[in-house]
PDB file of C-alpha atoms in Angstrom:
ATOM      1  CA  MET O   1     -43.587 132.409  38.975  1.00 70.00           C
ATOM      2  CA  PRO O   2     -41.809 129.716  36.932  1.00 87.00           C
ATOM      3  CA  GLU O   3     -43.439 126.323  37.357  1.00 94.00           C
ATOM      4  CA  LEU O   4     -40.355 124.550  38.727  1.00 97.00           C
ATOM      5  CA  SER O   5     -39.316 127.306  41.095  1.00 96.00           C
ATOM      6  CA  GLY O   6     -37.600 125.739  44.113  1.00 93.00           C
ATOM      7  CA  LYS O   7     -37.519 122.236  42.626  1.00 97.00           C
ATOM      8  CA  VAL O   8     -34.158 120.474  42.593  1.00 98.00           C
ATOM      9  CA  ALA O   9     -33.213 118.619  39.417  1.00 98.00           C
ATOM     10  CA  ILE O  10     -30.290 116.270  38.880  1.00 98.00           C
ATOM     11  CA  VAL O  11     -29.137 116.152  35.258  1.00 98.00           C
ATOM     12  CA  THR O  12     -26.622 113.465  34.312  1.00 98.00           C
ATOM     13  CA  GLY O  13     -24.473 114.054  31.258  1.00 98.00           C
ATOM     14  CA  ALA O  14     -25.119 117.741  31.888  1.00 98.00           C
ATOM     15  CA  ALA O  15     -22.230 119.018  29.766  1.00 98.00           C
ATOM     16  CA  GLY O  16     -23.242 117.132  26.620  1.00 98.00           C
ATOM     17  CA  ASN O  17     -25.269 118.588  23.767  1.00 98.00           C
ATOM     18  CA  LEU O  18     -28.623 117.425  25.099  1.00 98.00           C
ATOM     19  CA  GLY O  19     -27.611 117.832  28.735  1.00 98.00           C
ATOM     20  CA  GLN O  20     -26.881 121.515  28.197  1.00 98.00           C
ATOM     21  CA  ALA O  21     -30.252 122.059  26.543  1.00 98.00           C
ATOM     22  CA  VAL O  22     -32.086 120.253  29.351  1.00 98.00           C
ATOM     23  CA  CYS O  23     -30.252 122.242  32.021  1.00 98.00           C
ATOM     24  CA  GLN O  24     -31.134 125.484  30.273  1.00 97.00           C
ATOM     25  CA  ALA O  25     -34.810 124.521  29.921  1.00 97.00           C
ATOM     26  CA  LEU O  26     -35.023 123.572  33.595  1.00 97.00           C
ATOM     27  CA  ALA O  27     -33.231 126.739  34.693  1.00 97.00           C
ATOM     28  CA  VAL O  28     -35.624 128.958  32.735  1.00 96.00           C
ATOM     29  CA  GLN O  29     -38.476 127.337  34.669  1.00 96.00           C
ATOM     30  CA  GLY O  30     -36.786 128.128  37.986  1.00 96.00           C
ATOM     31  CA  ALA O  31     -35.340 124.739  38.883  1.00 97.00           C
ATOM     32  CA  ARG O  32     -32.250 124.461  41.035  1.00 97.00           C
ATOM     33  CA  ILE O  33     -29.872 122.208  39.133  1.00 98.00           C
ATOM     34  CA  ALA O  34     -27.232 119.651  40.075  1.00 98.00           C
ATOM     35  CA  LEU O  35     -25.071 119.097  37.003  1.00 98.00           C
ATOM     36  CA  LEU O  36     -23.455 115.644  36.959  1.00 98.00           C
ATOM     37  CA  GLY O  37     -20.842 114.448  34.515  1.00 98.00           C
ATOM     38  CA  HIS O  38     -17.263 113.355  33.955  1.00 96.00           C
ATOM     39  CA  HIS O  39     -15.338 116.606  33.719  1.00 97.00           C
ATOM     40  CA  LEU O  40     -15.711 119.456  36.200  1.00 98.00           C
ATOM     41  CA  THR O  41     -14.352 122.045  33.764  1.00 98.00           C
ATOM     42  CA  SER O  42     -17.033 121.363  31.139  1.00 98.00           C
ATOM     43  CA  LEU O  43     -19.730 121.133  33.802  1.00 98.00           C
ATOM     44  CA  GLU O  44     -18.740 124.519  35.185  1.00 98.00           C
ATOM     45  CA  ALA O  45     -18.774 125.990  31.689  1.00 97.00           C
ATOM     46  CA  THR O  46     -22.313 124.706  31.217  1.00 97.00           C
ATOM     47  CA  ARG O  47     -23.347 126.021  34.611  1.00 97.00           C
ATOM     48  CA  ALA O  48     -21.946 129.471  33.817  1.00 96.00           C
ATOM     49  CA  GLY O  49     -24.228 129.714  30.792  1.00 95.00           C
ATOM     50  CA  LEU O  50     -27.453 128.918  32.622  1.00 95.00           C
ATOM     51  CA  ALA O  51     -30.224 131.335  33.406  1.00 80.00           C
ATOM     52  CA  ALA O  52     -29.932 132.855  36.867  1.00 71.00           C
ATOM     53  CA  GLY O  53     -30.589 130.385  39.663  1.00 83.00           C
ATOM     54  CA  ASP O  54     -28.997 128.019  42.141  1.00 93.00           C
ATOM     55  CA  SER O  55     -26.847 125.354  40.501  1.00 97.00           C
ATOM     56  CA  SER O  56     -23.825 123.271  41.346  1.00 98.00           C
ATOM     57  CA  ALA O  57     -21.557 120.875  39.446  1.00 98.00           C
ATOM     58  CA  PHE O  58     -20.509 117.409  40.588  1.00 98.00           C
ATOM     59  CA  ALA O  59     -17.849 115.426  38.710  1.00 98.00           C
ATOM     60  CA  LEU O  60     -18.099 111.628  38.879  1.00 98.00           C
ATOM     61  CA  ASP O  61     -18.040 108.363  36.978  1.00 98.00           C
ATOM     62  CA  LEU O  62     -21.636 107.187  36.614  1.00 98.00           C
ATOM     63  CA  ILE O  63     -20.391 103.645  36.042  1.00 98.00           C
ATOM     64  CA  ASP O  64     -19.037 103.520  39.610  1.00 98.00           C
ATOM     65  CA  PRO O  65     -21.965 102.994  42.007  1.00 98.00           C
ATOM     66  CA  ARG O  66     -20.007 104.343  44.969  1.00 98.00           C
ATOM     67  CA  GLN O  67     -19.316 107.612  43.185  1.00 98.00           C
ATOM     68  CA  VAL O  68     -22.974 107.903  42.180  1.00 98.00           C
ATOM     69  CA  GLU O  69     -24.076 107.361  45.773  1.00 98.00           C
ATOM     70  CA  GLU O  70     -21.540 109.877  47.051  1.00 98.00           C
ATOM     71  CA  ALA O  71     -22.542 112.507  44.490  1.00 98.00           C
ATOM     72  CA  THR O  72     -26.223 112.021  45.347  1.00 98.00           C
ATOM     73  CA  ASN O  73     -25.435 112.581  49.005  1.00 98.00           C
ATOM     74  CA  GLN O  74     -23.500 115.714  48.062  1.00 98.00           C
ATOM     75  CA  VAL O  75     -26.506 116.976  46.118  1.00 98.00           C
ATOM     76  CA  MET O  76     -28.690 116.392  49.168  1.00 98.00           C
ATOM     77  CA  ALA O  77     -26.200 118.177  51.404  1.00 98.00           C
ATOM     78  CA  HIS O  78     -26.091 121.174  49.053  1.00 97.00           C
ATOM     79  CA  PHE O  79     -29.765 121.493  48.084  1.00 97.00           C
ATOM     80  CA  GLY O  80     -31.585 119.664  50.862  1.00 97.00           C
ATOM     81  CA  ARG O  81     -33.871 117.715  48.542  1.00 97.00           C
ATOM     82  CA  ILE O  82     -34.229 116.113  45.099  1.00 98.00           C
ATOM     83  CA  ASP O  83     -37.384 116.386  42.991  1.00 98.00           C
ATOM     84  CA  ILE O  84     -36.330 115.539  39.431  1.00 98.00           C
ATOM     85  CA  LEU O  85     -33.852 113.142  37.865  1.00 99.00           C
ATOM     86  CA  ALA O  86     -33.076 113.585  34.167  1.00 99.00           C
ATOM     87  CA  ASN O  87     -30.886 110.709  32.989  1.00 99.00           C
ATOM     88  CA  ILE O  88     -29.289 112.294  29.938  1.00 98.00           C
ATOM     89  CA  ALA O  89     -25.886 110.572  30.017  1.00 98.00           C
ATOM     90  CA  GLY O  90     -25.366 108.010  27.272  1.00 97.00           C
ATOM     91  CA  GLY O  91     -23.474 107.233  24.125  1.00 95.00           C
ATOM     92  CA  PHE O  92     -23.639 105.784  20.624  1.00 94.00           C
ATOM     93  CA  THR O  93     -21.290 103.854  18.426  1.00 91.00           C
ATOM     94  CA  MET O  94     -21.677 101.817  15.292  1.00 91.00           C
ATOM     95  CA  GLY O  95     -19.974  98.463  15.280  1.00 91.00           C
ATOM     96  CA  PRO O  96     -19.296  95.301  13.334  1.00 95.00           C
ATOM     97  CA  PRO O  97     -21.911  92.545  12.921  1.00 96.00           C
ATOM     98  CA  LEU O  98     -22.780  90.897  16.208  1.00 95.00           C
ATOM     99  CA  HIS O  99     -20.661  87.810  15.526  1.00 97.00           C
ATOM    100  CA  ALA O 100     -17.610  90.070  15.274  1.00 97.00           C
ATOM    101  CA  THR O 101     -18.493  92.275  18.250  1.00 96.00           C
ATOM    102  CA  PRO O 102     -16.043  92.120  21.157  1.00 96.00           C
ATOM    103  CA  ASP O 103     -17.231  92.098  24.747  1.00 97.00           C
ATOM    104  CA  SER O 104     -15.750  95.570  25.213  1.00 97.00           C
ATOM    105  CA  ASP O 105     -18.158  97.087  22.643  1.00 96.00           C
ATOM    106  CA  TRP O 106     -21.142  95.384  24.262  1.00 97.00           C
ATOM    107  CA  ASP O 107     -20.057  96.436  27.740  1.00 98.00           C
ATOM    108  CA  GLN O 108     -19.475 100.034  26.669  1.00 98.00           C
ATOM    109  CA  MET O 109     -23.003 100.481  25.327  1.00 98.00           C
ATOM    110  CA  MET O 110     -24.600  98.729  28.285  1.00 98.00           C
ATOM    111  CA  ASP O 111     -22.547 100.819  30.697  1.00 98.00           C
ATOM    112  CA  LEU O 112     -23.168 104.188  29.047  1.00 98.00           C
ATOM    113  CA  ASN O 113     -26.839 103.745  28.253  1.00 98.00           C
ATOM    114  CA  ALA O 114     -28.271 101.284  30.784  1.00 98.00           C
ATOM    115  CA  ARG O 115     -25.972 101.060  33.790  1.00 98.00           C
ATOM    116  CA  THR O 116     -25.856 104.847  34.197  1.00 98.00           C
ATOM    117  CA  VAL O 117     -29.665 104.910  34.431  1.00 98.00           C
ATOM    118  CA  PHE O 118     -29.671 101.985  36.862  1.00 98.00           C
ATOM    119  CA  HIS O 119     -27.091 103.562  39.150  1.00 98.00           C
ATOM    120  CA  ALA O 120     -28.657 107.027  39.143  1.00 98.00           C
ATOM    121  CA  CYS O 121     -32.190 105.749  39.767  1.00 98.00           C
ATOM    122  CA  ARG O 122     -31.045 103.425  42.534  1.00 98.00           C
ATOM    123  CA  ALA O 123     -29.265 106.272  44.308  1.00 98.00           C
ATOM    124  CA  VAL O 124     -31.946 108.929  43.866  1.00 98.00           C
ATOM    125  CA  ILE O 125     -35.217 107.069  44.410  1.00 98.00           C
ATOM    126  CA  PRO O 126     -34.800 106.672  48.201  1.00 98.00           C
ATOM    127  CA  HIS O 127     -34.576 110.474  48.443  1.00 98.00           C
ATOM    128  CA  LEU O 128     -37.682 110.914  46.276  1.00 98.00           C
ATOM    129  CA  LEU O 129     -39.515 108.488  48.543  1.00 98.00           C
ATOM    130  CA  ALA O 130     -38.406 110.414  51.618  1.00 96.00           C
ATOM    131  CA  THR O 131     -39.758 113.711  50.268  1.00 92.00           C
ATOM    132  CA  GLY O 132     -43.048 112.371  48.910  1.00 95.00           C
ATOM    133  CA  GLY O 133     -42.344 111.815  45.249  1.00 98.00           C
ATOM    134  CA  GLY O 134     -40.867 113.337  42.126  1.00 98.00           C
ATOM    135  CA  CYS O 135     -40.188 112.738  38.453  1.00 98.00           C
ATOM    136  CA  ILE O 136     -37.641 110.706  36.512  1.00 99.00           C
ATOM    137  CA  VAL O 137     -37.065 111.008  32.776  1.00 99.00           C
ATOM    138  CA  ASN O 138     -34.745 108.620  30.944  1.00 99.00           C
ATOM    139  CA  VAL O 139     -33.412 108.871  27.404  1.00 98.00           C
ATOM    140  CA  ALA O 140     -33.920 105.747  25.288  1.00 98.00           C
ATOM    141  CA  ALA O 141     -33.964 105.974  21.481  1.00 98.00           C
ATOM    142  CA  ARG O 142     -36.033 105.227  18.424  1.00 97.00           C
ATOM    143  CA  SER O 143     -33.566 102.398  17.791  1.00 96.00           C
ATOM    144  CA  ALA O 144     -34.741 100.743  21.005  1.00 97.00           C
ATOM    145  CA  LEU O 145     -37.913  99.653  19.219  1.00 97.00           C
ATOM    146  CA  LYS O 146     -36.318  97.791  16.313  1.00 95.00           C
ATOM    147  CA  GLY O 147     -32.895  96.251  15.952  1.00 93.00           C
ATOM    148  CA  GLN O 148     -30.605  97.501  13.218  1.00 93.00           C
ATOM    149  CA  GLY O 149     -27.546  95.957  11.621  1.00 95.00           C
ATOM    150  CA  SER O 150     -24.160  96.858  13.091  1.00 95.00           C
ATOM    151  CA  MET O 151     -25.948  98.502  16.027  1.00 96.00           C
ATOM    152  CA  ALA O 152     -26.960  95.527  18.176  1.00 97.00           C
ATOM    153  CA  PRO O 153     -25.266  96.642  21.430  1.00 97.00           C
ATOM    154  CA  TYR O 154     -26.682 100.163  21.114  1.00 97.00           C
ATOM    155  CA  CYS O 155     -30.212  98.999  20.248  1.00 98.00           C
ATOM    156  CA  ALA O 156     -30.193  96.461  23.068  1.00 98.00           C
ATOM    157  CA  SER O 157     -28.907  98.961  25.635  1.00 98.00           C
ATOM    158  CA  LYS O 158     -31.580 101.506  24.757  1.00 98.00           C
ATOM    159  CA  ALA O 159     -34.261  98.794  24.879  1.00 98.00           C
ATOM    160  CA  VAL O 160     -33.110  98.135  28.444  1.00 98.00           C
ATOM    161  CA  VAL O 161     -33.854 101.780  29.254  1.00 98.00           C
ATOM    162  CA  ILE O 162     -37.480 101.358  28.172  1.00 98.00           C
ATOM    163  CA  ARG O 163     -37.924  98.235  30.295  1.00 98.00           C
ATOM    164  CA  LEU O 164     -36.279  99.923  33.300  1.00 98.00           C
ATOM    165  CA  THR O 165     -38.621 102.882  32.850  1.00 98.00           C
ATOM    166  CA  GLU O 166     -41.692 100.668  32.753  1.00 98.00           C
ATOM    167  CA  SER O 167     -40.571  98.609  35.740  1.00 98.00           C
ATOM    168  CA  LEU O 168     -39.812 101.679  37.848  1.00 98.00           C
ATOM    169  CA  ALA O 169     -43.129 103.278  36.937  1.00 98.00           C
ATOM    170  CA  GLU O 170     -44.939 100.143  38.089  1.00 98.00           C
ATOM    171  CA  GLU O 171     -42.906  99.856  41.291  1.00 98.00           C
ATOM    172  CA  HIS O 172     -43.580 103.446  42.341  1.00 98.00           C
ATOM    173  CA  ARG O 173     -47.009 104.199  40.913  1.00 96.00           C
ATOM    174  CA  ASP O 174     -48.388 104.612  44.453  1.00 97.00           C
ATOM    175  CA  ASP O 175     -45.399 106.587  45.755  1.00 98.00           C
ATOM    176  CA  GLY O 176     -45.889 109.840  43.880  1.00 98.00           C
ATOM    177  CA  ILE O 177     -42.961 109.072  41.583  1.00 98.00           C
ATOM    178  CA  ARG O 178     -43.563 109.267  37.825  1.00 98.00           C
ATOM    179  CA  VAL O 179     -41.034 107.623  35.499  1.00 99.00           C
ATOM    180  CA  ASN O 180     -41.055 108.137  31.742  1.00 99.00           C
ATOM    181  CA  CYS O 181     -38.612 108.015  28.860  1.00 99.00           C
ATOM    182  CA  VAL O 182     -38.176 109.691  25.490  1.00 98.00           C
ATOM    183  CA  LEU O 183     -37.319 107.989  22.213  1.00 98.00           C
ATOM    184  CA  PRO O 184     -35.475 110.534  20.077  1.00 98.00           C
ATOM    185  CA  GLY O 185     -34.666 110.007  16.463  1.00 96.00           C
ATOM    186  CA  THR O 186     -31.455 111.495  15.086  1.00 95.00           C
ATOM    187  CA  LEU O 187     -30.393 114.525  17.112  1.00 96.00           C
ATOM    188  CA  ASP O 188     -29.068 117.605  15.369  1.00 94.00           C
ATOM    189  CA  THR O 189     -25.624 117.814  16.933  1.00 95.00           C
ATOM    190  CA  PRO O 190     -22.228 118.823  15.530  1.00 95.00           C
ATOM    191  CA  GLN O 191     -21.092 115.223  15.840  1.00 94.00           C
ATOM    192  CA  ASN O 192     -24.029 113.859  13.830  1.00 94.00           C
ATOM    193  CA  ARG O 193     -23.616 116.530  11.160  1.00 94.00           C
ATOM    194  CA  ALA O 194     -19.966 115.564  10.786  1.00 94.00           C
ATOM    195  CA  ALA O 195     -20.798 111.846  10.658  1.00 91.00           C
ATOM    196  CA  MET O 196     -23.629 112.260   8.118  1.00 94.00           C
ATOM    197  CA  PRO O 197     -22.632 115.164   5.849  1.00 94.00           C
ATOM    198  CA  ASP O 198     -25.098 114.196   3.109  1.00 95.00           C
ATOM    199  CA  ALA O 199     -28.144 114.061   5.393  1.00 95.00           C
ATOM    200  CA  ASP O 200     -30.677 116.858   5.846  1.00 96.00           C
ATOM    201  CA  PRO O 201     -30.362 117.984   9.490  1.00 95.00           C
ATOM    202  CA  SER O 202     -33.484 120.126   9.190  1.00 96.00           C
ATOM    203  CA  ARG O 203     -35.422 116.868   9.497  1.00 96.00           C
ATOM    204  CA  TRP O 204     -33.641 115.835  12.683  1.00 96.00           C
ATOM    205  CA  VAL O 205     -34.579 116.618  16.288  1.00 97.00           C
ATOM    206  CA  THR O 206     -32.959 119.678  17.806  1.00 98.00           C
ATOM    207  CA  THR O 207     -31.680 119.335  21.354  1.00 98.00           C
ATOM    208  CA  SER O 208     -33.884 122.235  22.435  1.00 98.00           C
ATOM    209  CA  ALA O 209     -36.979 120.514  21.035  1.00 98.00           C
ATOM    210  CA  LEU O 210     -36.174 117.299  22.899  1.00 98.00           C
ATOM    211  CA  ALA O 211     -35.460 119.307  26.046  1.00 98.00           C
ATOM    212  CA  ASP O 212     -38.951 120.807  25.754  1.00 98.00           C
ATOM    213  CA  VAL O 213     -40.465 117.299  25.754  1.00 98.00           C
ATOM    214  CA  ILE O 214     -38.431 116.369  28.824  1.00 98.00           C
ATOM    215  CA  LEU O 215     -39.534 119.597  30.489  1.00 98.00           C
ATOM    216  CA  PHE O 216     -43.157 118.682  29.765  1.00 98.00           C
ATOM    217  CA  LEU O 217     -42.704 115.251  31.349  1.00 98.00           C
ATOM    218  CA  VAL O 218     -41.515 116.770  34.646  1.00 98.00           C
ATOM    219  CA  SER O 219     -44.253 119.404  34.656  1.00 98.00           C
ATOM    220  CA  LYS O 220     -47.719 119.344  36.195  1.00 97.00           C
ATOM    221  CA  ALA O 221     -49.164 119.122  32.699  1.00 98.00           C
ATOM    222  CA  ALA O 222     -47.827 115.539  32.520  1.00 98.00           C
ATOM    223  CA  ARG O 223     -49.165 114.526  35.944  1.00 98.00           C
ATOM    224  CA  ALA O 224     -51.169 111.666  34.378  1.00 98.00           C
ATOM    225  CA  VAL O 225     -48.256 110.354  32.273  1.00 98.00           C
ATOM    226  CA  ASN O 226     -46.371 107.457  33.833  1.00 98.00           C
ATOM    227  CA  GLY O 227     -44.425 104.549  32.336  1.00 98.00           C
ATOM    228  CA  ALA O 228     -44.558 106.077  28.854  1.00 98.00           C
ATOM    229  CA  ALA O 229     -42.016 105.912  26.046  1.00 98.00           C
ATOM    230  CA  ILE O 230     -42.550 109.114  24.066  1.00 98.00           C
ATOM    231  CA  PRO O 231     -41.479 109.155  20.385  1.00 98.00           C
ATOM    232  CA  VAL O 232     -39.610 112.350  19.385  1.00 98.00           C
ATOM    233  CA  TYR O 233     -38.676 111.734  15.765  1.00 97.00           C
ATOM    234  CA  GLY O 234     -38.704 115.162  14.109  1.00 94.00           C
ATOM    235  CA  GLN O 235     -39.369 114.863  10.375  1.00 89.00           C
ATOM    236  CA  SER O 236     -37.160 111.842   9.805  1.00 73.00           C
TER     237      SER O 236
END
């Protein structure tokens, strides 16, 4: 029997490149999946491609806390429980030097990468507490560890994800809730290939490889891993 058979997993950003890979990895292991994201059409397309199993799509704006709360309640009404939260939603943009960065650029990165994690965790954790525990995996980035020029808002927002992960792990270490994050290097996606045509994508991290690490973190094999930031750099 697949290890996650019967477990219910929420995946935010489920229709994105990494979100699709994570949903597929979870489905293969028998998880029942709630796919969360902006557009119902793309979520349903992702859901249609999953391995056989119970899944449902929920369209929402993760920046709106009321919508996140409502979607979480809908997940509970549909599945009856929540065991796993995979915070995959996020975004990246280069920018000007910090002194030329408008508030809108800063807010966008903080919203996409940090606020989405905050809202999802805040909505889901009470349900994990009610059912005796579960697992949360957040997506930070290699760039969270060291600032880079013209990337200050992105680097700062991903650093927030690490600190949120550590704080949550400490808060719930006695509640049966494990919270970890991954620090991917450059992902091999169509968008990154188009943006960096002279790079060697064979040295990047495939979405399926990163999904395997996330799958490990929600498995019994990682039962002693809590509050960790796991580097996933590929060969770069």
